[in-house]
GROMACS .gro file of C-alpha atoms in nm:
model
  243
    1MET     CA    1  16.206 -12.765   9.649
    2LEU     CA    2  16.544 -12.802   9.534
    3VAL     CA    3  16.474 -13.125   9.409
    4THR     CA    4  16.306 -13.048   9.185
    5TYR     CA    5  16.451 -12.782   9.028
    6LEU     CA    6  16.736 -12.975   8.956
    7GLU     CA    7  16.505 -13.308   8.799
    8ALA     CA    8  16.383 -13.006   8.515
    9SER     CA    9  16.737 -12.870   8.468
   10ARG     CA   10  16.862 -12.921   8.093
   11ASP     CA   11  17.256 -12.866   8.212
   12LEU     CA   12  17.539 -12.806   8.350
   13CYS     CA   13  17.503 -12.473   8.381
   14GLU     CA   14  17.096 -12.457   8.516
   15THR     CA   15  17.255 -12.654   8.780
   16GLU     CA   16  17.546 -12.471   8.826
   17SER     CA   17  17.232 -12.165   8.857
   18ILE     CA   18  17.018 -12.340   9.033
   19LEU     CA   19  17.281 -12.444   9.404
   20PHE     CA   20  17.408 -12.093   9.345
   21ASP     CA   21  17.092 -11.902   9.403
   22ALA     CA   22  16.999 -12.235   9.613
   23ALA     CA   23  17.302 -12.167   9.842
   24LEU     CA   24  17.273 -11.720   9.794
   25ALA     CA   25  16.907 -11.796   9.950
   26VAL     CA   26  17.119 -11.998  10.286
   27CYS     CA   27  17.342 -11.673  10.321
   28ARG     CA   28  17.096 -11.431  10.308
   29ILE     CA   29  16.821 -11.628  10.558
   30ILE     CA   30  17.084 -11.711  10.881
   31GLY     CA   31  17.211 -11.356  10.755
   32ALA     CA   32  17.564 -11.378  10.625
   33LYS     CA   33  17.733 -11.138  10.447
   34VAL     CA   34  17.806 -11.260  10.030
   35SER     CA   35  17.957 -11.029   9.756
   36THR     CA   36  17.933 -11.147   9.440
   37ALA     CA   37  18.041 -10.905   9.235
   38GLY     CA   38  18.318 -11.090   9.103
   39ARG     CA   39  18.083 -11.392   8.971
   40ALA     CA   40  18.185 -11.503   8.584
   41THR     CA   41  18.359 -11.135   8.552
   42GLY     CA   42  18.711 -11.202   8.672
   43HIS     CA   43  18.819 -10.997   8.911
   44SER     CA   44  18.754 -10.587   9.018
   45SER     CA   45  18.965 -10.358   8.768
   46ALA     CA   46  18.893 -10.067   8.960
   47ILE     CA   47  19.214  -9.765   9.001
   48PRO     CA   48  19.352  -9.812   9.354
   49ALA     CA   49  19.278  -9.431   9.595
   50TRP     CA   50  19.649  -9.425   9.586
   51ARG     CA   51  19.771  -9.423   9.245
   52ARG     CA   52  19.403  -9.149   9.133
   53ARG     CA   53  19.587  -8.922   9.384
   54ILE     CA   54  19.879  -8.922   9.232
   55GLU     CA   55  19.763  -8.906   8.890
   56GLU     CA   56  19.578  -8.640   8.980
   57ARG     CA   57  19.877  -8.456   9.120
   58ILE     CA   58  20.012  -8.602   8.758
   59ALA     CA   59  19.782  -8.439   8.581
   60LYS     CA   60  19.791  -8.074   8.741
   61ALA     CA   61  20.158  -8.059   8.751
   62ARG     CA   62  20.119  -8.089   8.326
   63ALA     CA   63  19.833  -7.856   8.325
   64LEU     CA   64  20.033  -7.543   8.546
   65ILE     CA   65  20.323  -7.660   8.274
   66GLY     CA   66  20.106  -7.614   8.002
   67ARG     CA   67  19.992  -7.273   8.175
   68LEU     CA   68  20.368  -7.162   8.240
   69ILE     CA   69  20.548  -7.213   7.890
   70CYS     CA   70  20.197  -6.963   7.766
   71PHE     CA   71  20.330  -6.703   7.993
   72ARG     CA   72  20.675  -6.770   7.891
   73SER     CA   73  20.544  -6.779   7.489
   74GLY     CA   74  20.436  -6.397   7.561
   75ASN     CA   75  20.083  -6.524   7.633
   76ASN     CA   76  19.947  -6.180   7.892
   77ARG     CA   77  19.594  -6.318   7.957
   78PRO     CA   78  19.449  -6.283   8.285
   79ARG     CA   79  19.409  -6.597   8.350
   80ILE     CA   80  19.750  -6.735   8.309
   81VAL     CA   81  19.834  -6.490   8.520
   82ARG     CA   82  19.705  -6.541   8.748
   83THR     CA   83  19.757  -6.964   8.796
   84VAL     CA   84  20.139  -6.758   8.743
   85ARG     CA   85  20.104  -6.617   9.064
   86MET     CA   86  19.979  -6.858   9.206
   87ALA     CA   87  20.282  -7.109   9.071
   88PHE     CA   88  20.566  -6.923   9.258
   89ALA     CA   89  20.300  -6.851   9.602
   90GLY     CA   90  20.530  -6.865   9.853
   91THR     CA   91  20.859  -6.724   9.730
   92ASN     CA   92  21.046  -6.426   9.671
   93VAL     CA   93  21.040  -6.461   9.250
   94SER     CA   94  20.821  -6.147   9.081
   95LEU     CA   95  20.663  -6.175   8.729
   96SER     CA   96  20.859  -5.841   8.657
   97GLN     CA   97  21.212  -5.905   8.709
   98PRO     CA   98  21.469  -5.932   8.441
   99ASP     CA   99  21.618  -6.309   8.492
  100ILE     CA  100  21.192  -6.391   8.590
  101THR     CA  101  21.156  -6.616   8.192
  102GLN     CA  102  21.490  -6.846   8.378
  103LYS     CA  103  21.254  -6.785   8.680
  104LEU     CA  104  20.985  -7.032   8.456
  105THR     CA  105  21.235  -7.217   8.263
  106GLU     CA  106  21.354  -7.344   8.612
  107ARG     CA  107  21.039  -7.440   8.788
  108ILE     CA  108  20.910  -7.574   8.433
  109ASP     CA  109  21.213  -7.789   8.506
  110ASP     CA  110  21.143  -7.879   8.856
  111LEU     CA  111  20.794  -8.017   8.806
  112LYS     CA  112  20.927  -8.236   8.526
  113GLN     CA  113  21.132  -8.398   8.819
  114ARG     CA  114  20.817  -8.437   8.996
  115ILE     CA  115  20.623  -8.640   8.738
  116ALA     CA  116  20.825  -8.831   8.592
  117ALA     CA  117  20.911  -8.930   9.024
  118TRP     CA  118  20.505  -8.992   9.046
  119GLY     CA  119  20.586  -9.197   8.691
  120LYS     CA  120  20.866  -9.422   8.877
  121ARG     CA  121  20.632  -9.471   9.215
  122ILE     CA  122  20.330  -9.534   9.020
  123ARG     CA  123  20.579  -9.819   8.847
  124ARG     CA  124  20.672  -9.895   9.201
  125TYR     CA  125  20.381 -10.008   9.390
  126THR     CA  126  20.240 -10.194   9.103
  127GLU     CA  127  20.502 -10.425   9.022
  128ARG     CA  128  20.535 -10.459   9.473
  129SER     CA  129  20.158 -10.498   9.473
  130THR     CA  130  20.083 -10.785   9.136
  131ARG     CA  131  20.484 -10.947   9.318
  132PHE     CA  132  20.211 -10.943   9.627
  133ASN     CA  133  19.901 -11.017   9.510
  134GLN     CA  134  20.115 -11.339   9.311
  135ASN     CA  135  20.200 -11.444   9.600
  136ARG     CA  136  19.859 -11.444   9.736
  137LEU     CA  137  19.735 -11.616   9.507
  138PHE     CA  138  19.989 -11.914   9.460
  139GLN     CA  139  19.890 -11.992   9.844
  140SER     CA  140  19.595 -12.004   9.791
  141ASP     CA  141  19.498 -12.119   9.461
  142GLN     CA  142  19.800 -12.184   9.154
  143LYS     CA  143  19.598 -12.317   8.847
  144ARG     CA  144  19.424 -11.962   8.856
  145LEU     CA  145  19.793 -11.825   8.899
  146TYR     CA  146  19.965 -12.009   8.579
  147GLU     CA  147  19.660 -11.929   8.341
  148SER     CA  148  19.683 -11.589   8.462
  149LEU     CA  149  20.026 -11.558   8.341
  150GLU     CA  150  19.983 -11.762   8.034
  151ARG     CA  151  19.697 -11.605   7.932
  152PRO     CA  152  19.631 -11.245   8.068
  153MET     CA  153  19.353 -11.032   8.141
  154VAL     CA  154  19.227 -10.825   7.868
  155SER     CA  155  18.949 -10.598   7.923
  156GLY     CA  156  18.609 -10.633   7.832
  157THR     CA  157  18.499 -10.280   7.764
  158GLY     CA  158  18.543 -10.273   7.393
  159PRO     CA  159  18.263 -10.322   7.087
  160ALA     CA  160  18.055 -10.691   7.201
  161PRO     CA  161  18.199 -10.881   6.758
  162ASN     CA  162  17.870 -10.895   6.520
  163GLN     CA  163  17.642 -11.193   6.586
  164ALA     CA  164  17.630 -11.249   6.129
  165ASP     CA  165  18.045 -11.222   6.100
  166THR     CA  166  18.065 -11.479   6.416
  167VAL     CA  167  17.851 -11.723   6.338
  168ALA     CA  168  17.991 -11.656   5.934
  169PHE     CA  169  18.298 -11.718   6.051
  170TRP     CA  170  18.238 -12.065   6.265
  171ARG     CA  171  18.057 -12.243   5.957
  172GLY     CA  172  18.385 -12.141   5.748
  173LEU     CA  173  18.531 -12.378   5.936
  174TRP     CA  174  18.330 -12.647   5.994
  175SER     CA  175  18.051 -12.665   5.792
  176GLU     CA  176  18.213 -12.720   5.429
  177PRO     CA  177  18.382 -13.046   5.327
  178VAL     CA  178  18.785 -13.125   5.387
  179ASN     CA  179  18.943 -13.369   5.137
  180HIS     CA  180  19.208 -13.425   5.408
  181SER     CA  181  19.500 -13.696   5.260
  182GLU     CA  182  19.493 -14.016   5.376
  183GLY     CA  183  19.826 -14.205   5.378
  184PRO     CA  184  19.895 -14.553   5.392
  185TRP     CA  185  20.041 -14.524   5.763
  186THR     CA  186  19.694 -14.491   5.900
  187GLU     CA  187  19.640 -14.810   5.724
  188VAL     CA  188  19.890 -14.934   5.889
  189VAL     CA  189  19.767 -14.807   6.274
  190ALA     CA  190  19.438 -14.891   6.156
  191SER     CA  191  19.523 -15.274   6.119
  192GLN     CA  192  19.710 -15.285   6.437
  193CYS     CA  193  19.488 -15.091   6.630
  194ALA     CA  194  19.182 -15.348   6.497
  195GLY     CA  195  19.226 -15.563   6.792
  196ILE     CA  196  19.295 -15.379   7.133
  197THR     CA  197  19.014 -15.419   7.319
  198PRO     CA  198  18.723 -15.111   7.421
  199MET     CA  199  18.797 -14.953   7.712
  200ASP     CA  200  18.450 -15.009   7.952
  201PRO     CA  201  18.256 -14.700   7.916
  202VAL     CA  202  18.306 -14.475   8.266
  203ILE     CA  203  18.028 -14.500   8.462
  204ILE     CA  204  17.943 -14.213   8.807
  205THR     CA  205  17.835 -14.274   9.012
  206PRO     CA  206  17.641 -13.998   9.314
  207ASP     CA  207  17.839 -14.204   9.575
  208ASN     CA  208  18.177 -14.086   9.326
  209VAL     CA  209  18.093 -13.696   9.309
  210ALA     CA  210  17.989 -13.731   9.734
  211GLU     CA  211  18.377 -13.898   9.721
  212ALA     CA  212  18.544 -13.579   9.471
  213VAL     CA  213  18.353 -13.237   9.621
  214ARG     CA  214  18.467 -13.470   9.999
  215ARG     CA  215  18.807 -13.377   9.953
  216ALA     CA  216  18.759 -13.013   9.825
  217PRO     CA  217  18.831 -12.744  10.037
  218ASN     CA  218  18.482 -12.610  10.160
  219TRP     CA  219  18.617 -12.211  10.106
  220LYS     CA  220  18.904 -12.240   9.873
  221SER     CA  221  18.905 -12.006   9.603
  222THR     CA  222  18.610 -12.081   9.352
  223GLY     CA  223  18.569 -11.984   8.970
  224LEU     CA  224  18.415 -11.803   8.754
  225ASP     CA  225  18.072 -11.960   8.856
  226GLY     CA  226  18.092 -11.776   9.185
  227LEU     CA  227  18.033 -12.186   9.352
  228HIS     CA  228  18.268 -12.289   9.679
  229HIS     CA  229  18.247 -12.667   9.738
  230TYR     CA  230  18.105 -12.627  10.106
  231TRP     CA  231  17.733 -12.602   9.883
  232LEU     CA  232  17.831 -12.901   9.716
  233LYS     CA  233  17.870 -13.121   9.928
  234GLY     CA  234  17.560 -12.986  10.207
  235PHE     CA  235  17.319 -13.025   9.897
  236MET     CA  236  17.380 -13.368   9.908
  237VAL     CA  237  17.074 -13.386   9.665
  238CYS     CA  238  17.198 -13.242   9.365
  239HIS     CA  239  17.490 -13.522   9.456
  240SER     CA  240  17.246 -13.698   9.175
  241VAL     CA  241  17.180 -13.468   8.917
  242LEU     CA  242  17.557 -13.385   8.899
  243ALA     CA  243  17.618 -13.768   8.855
   0.00000   0.00000   0.00000
C-alpha cells in the first residue's frame, strides 16, 4: 500500500507527508503515544505556570496601587474605601487616623518594591530557563541551536501578507530584464575555464540513501517535518523514491 502512494507522489513534500502519515498510523496501531503539536510550527510558546502566577501578583498589586492613589487623592467611593481597608487588614492602621496619608504612601512604596522584585524574579528565571534549554539543545541538536541564535524565532500572530502584493514584489525583482555590466575580466575567466572538464553528473541510488540513513541517529530531534530517521530506516520502500 505504501509503495502505491509513494509512486504517485509528485514532489518531496508529498513524499514526506506520506511517510509521516505512515509512521503515525503505525504508532496508533501499536498504541504508542504520539505528539504532533510541534510539527511544522516550531516550539510551543505557552507561558509557564510560575510566570503566570507572578504576573497575576504584579497585576493585582498594580490595581491596588491605583486604588490607593485614588483614595489618597480624595476619592471616597465605597468600592475604593473597601479596597483600602482590605489593603490594611491585619494592621493597626485606621483610615481615620491623622497620618493616614503617610501610611498610604508607605504602602504604595512597599507594593512598588514588591513589583520590582517580582519583575527581577521573572527575568532571572527566564534567563536560567533559556540557558538550560540552550545547553540541552546543544547536546541533542547543535545545528538547531546555532540556527536559533542566528535567526531568533518571531511570533507568527501578525496579519498575513497580501498575496497580490507579494506576487508583484517578487515579479518586479525576477521578471524585469536587467542589463548587467560585463567587464573584460569575465571574458578572461571564461577563456581560462573553457578547458576544464565538466564534473560527471551525480547519480544517487537507493543504496546511497540506505547508507546515509543507516548512520543517522534513530530518535534525534526532528526538523520541521517531524519525521524521525527511524522511519526512514524502517520504510525501506521509500529509498528508491528519495533517490
